Amino acid sequence: MKKKYLVPLSVLYFFVAFALNASAQLNTNDDYAIYNNTSVEKVAEFPGGMQAFYNYIGENFVLPTNQEFKGGRIIASFVIEKDGSVTDVKVFREIGFGTTEDTIRILKAWPLWNPAEQDGKKVRVQFN
């Protein structure tokens, strides 16, 4: 490698390392950071536990009546806030026939969850 490239590459490395370090520091103090629910000390819980979660979905999800509907798996993501509310609802895998809209409706209508905690503080967590 020629010497004329060494200086620009080392300067670029310095700025990239500095930017990564600065963003890591911001994220550790950020009250709005979103954790993965499995990586926190106390996970967020649906009121009544997982069985109540499944019951709620079973009682409230409206299956399409269209004869062409063959079923399938919907993949969604949402954030449980520090107050237990649900935000940032996104559907990543759709199966059509109005199921996406109904999934969003159900997720937004959930009762408040018991929020997650990390280091004794309530934190935001993402579920998929």
Short mmCIF file of C-alpha atoms in Angstrom, two decimals:
data_model
loop_
_atom_site.label_atom_id
_atom_site.label_comp_id
_atom_site.label_asym_id
_atom_site.label_seq_id
_atom_site.Cartn_x
_atom_site.Cartn_y
_atom_site.Cartn_z
CA MET A 1 0.00 0.00 0.00
CA LYS A 2 1.32 3.40 -0.88
CA LYS A 3 2.14 5.87 1.89
CA LYS A 4 -0.22 8.53 0.52
CA TYR A 5 -3.19 6.28 1.49
CA LEU A 6 -2.02 5.57 5.04
CA VAL A 7 -2.71 9.05 6.43
CA PRO A 8 -6.27 9.38 5.06
CA LEU A 9 -7.13 5.84 6.21
CA SER A 10 -5.81 6.46 9.72
CA VAL A 11 -7.75 9.75 9.94
CA LEU A 12 -10.89 8.00 8.70
CA TYR A 13 -10.39 5.25 11.29
CA PHE A 14 -10.06 7.86 14.05
CA PHE A 15 -13.32 9.57 13.09
CA VAL A 16 -15.23 6.29 12.76
CA ALA A 17 -13.94 5.07 16.14
CA PHE A 18 -14.78 8.41 17.75
CA ALA A 19 -18.30 8.42 16.28
CA LEU A 20 -18.97 4.84 17.41
CA ASN A 21 -17.74 5.58 20.92
CA ALA A 22 -19.84 8.76 21.15
CA SER A 23 -23.00 6.98 19.99
CA ALA A 24 -22.42 4.15 22.47
CA GLN A 25 -22.18 6.68 25.28
CA LEU A 26 -25.38 8.39 24.16
CA ASN A 27 -27.26 5.11 24.06
CA THR A 28 -26.27 4.10 27.58
CA ASN A 29 -27.75 7.30 29.04
CA ASP A 30 -30.68 7.53 26.68
CA ASP A 31 -34.08 7.33 28.38
CA TYR A 32 -35.59 6.44 25.01
CA ALA A 33 -33.40 3.42 24.28
CA ILE A 34 -35.29 0.31 23.21
CA TYR A 35 -34.09 -3.01 24.62
CA ASN A 36 -34.79 -6.49 23.38
CA ASN A 37 -37.29 -8.01 25.81
CA THR A 38 -35.08 -11.07 26.33
CA SER A 39 -32.03 -8.97 27.30
CA VAL A 40 -33.47 -7.15 30.32
CA GLU A 41 -33.40 -8.20 33.96
CA LYS A 42 -37.19 -8.20 34.31
CA VAL A 43 -39.13 -8.83 31.11
CA ALA A 44 -42.36 -7.06 30.22
CA GLU A 45 -45.43 -9.18 30.92
CA PHE A 46 -48.95 -9.22 29.59
CA PRO A 47 -51.41 -8.87 32.51
CA GLY A 48 -52.21 -12.39 33.64
CA GLY A 49 -49.22 -13.98 31.88
CA MET A 50 -48.73 -15.71 28.55
CA GLN A 51 -51.92 -17.79 28.76
CA ALA A 52 -53.93 -14.58 29.15
CA PHE A 53 -51.99 -13.18 26.16
CA TYR A 54 -53.00 -16.14 23.97
CA ASN A 55 -56.58 -16.01 25.24
CA TYR A 56 -56.81 -12.31 24.42
CA ILE A 57 -55.64 -12.89 20.85
CA GLY A 58 -57.96 -15.88 20.41
CA GLU A 59 -60.97 -13.97 21.69
CA ASN A 60 -60.33 -10.76 19.75
CA PHE A 61 -58.74 -11.69 16.41
CA VAL A 62 -61.32 -11.89 13.64
CA LEU A 63 -60.53 -14.63 11.13
CA PRO A 64 -61.36 -13.83 7.50
CA THR A 65 -64.48 -15.50 6.14
CA ASN A 66 -63.20 -15.52 2.56
CA GLN A 67 -63.05 -19.12 1.29
CA GLU A 68 -59.69 -18.40 -0.36
CA PHE A 69 -58.12 -17.70 3.02
CA LYS A 70 -55.76 -20.57 3.84
CA GLY A 71 -54.33 -19.24 7.12
CA GLY A 72 -50.71 -18.49 7.75
CA ARG A 73 -48.36 -16.76 10.15
CA ILE A 74 -48.30 -13.02 10.75
CA ILE A 75 -45.07 -11.52 12.05
CA ALA A 76 -45.38 -8.24 13.90
CA SER A 77 -43.20 -6.03 16.05
CA PHE A 78 -44.19 -3.61 18.81
CA VAL A 79 -42.67 -1.68 21.70
CA ILE A 80 -43.84 -1.86 25.31
CA GLU A 81 -43.26 1.58 26.81
CA LYS A 82 -42.20 2.38 30.37
CA ASP A 83 -45.86 2.96 31.29
CA GLY A 84 -46.92 -0.42 29.80
CA SER A 85 -48.57 1.00 26.68
CA VAL A 86 -47.98 -0.43 23.21
CA THR A 87 -46.40 1.72 20.48
CA ASP A 88 -44.51 1.36 17.18
CA VAL A 89 -46.70 -1.46 15.87
CA LYS A 90 -45.37 -2.85 12.58
CA VAL A 91 -46.38 -5.91 10.58
CA PHE A 92 -43.48 -7.51 8.71
CA ARG A 93 -45.15 -10.58 7.28
CA GLU A 94 -48.68 -10.32 5.97
CA ILE A 95 -51.13 -12.99 4.86
CA GLY A 96 -53.77 -10.68 3.44
CA PHE A 97 -57.57 -10.74 3.73
CA GLY A 98 -57.60 -7.91 6.29
CA THR A 99 -55.46 -9.75 8.82
CA THR A 100 -52.82 -7.00 8.92
CA GLU A 101 -55.35 -4.37 9.90
CA ASP A 102 -56.88 -6.65 12.52
CA THR A 103 -53.45 -7.46 13.96
CA ILE A 104 -52.69 -3.75 14.34
CA ARG A 105 -56.12 -3.15 15.88
CA ILE A 106 -55.60 -5.86 18.49
CA LEU A 107 -52.07 -4.77 19.39
CA LYS A 108 -53.10 -1.15 19.86
CA ALA A 109 -56.13 -2.10 21.99
CA TRP A 110 -54.23 -4.26 24.49
CA PRO A 111 -54.49 -3.46 28.17
CA LEU A 112 -51.38 -1.95 29.78
CA TRP A 113 -48.53 -4.43 30.19
CA ASN A 114 -46.33 -4.74 33.25
CA PRO A 115 -43.24 -2.89 31.95
CA ALA A 116 -39.72 -4.31 31.72
CA GLU A 117 -36.94 -3.25 34.07
CA GLN A 118 -33.19 -2.92 33.77
CA ASP A 119 -30.96 -1.85 36.68
CA GLY A 120 -34.07 -1.12 38.75
CA LYS A 121 -35.51 1.30 36.17
CA LYS A 122 -38.44 0.81 33.82
CA VAL A 123 -37.29 0.57 30.22
CA ARG A 124 -38.76 0.33 26.74
CA VAL A 125 -38.63 -3.12 25.11
CA GLN A 126 -39.34 -4.49 21.68
CA PHE A 127 -41.25 -7.69 20.97
CA ASN A 128 -41.46 -9.61 17.70
#
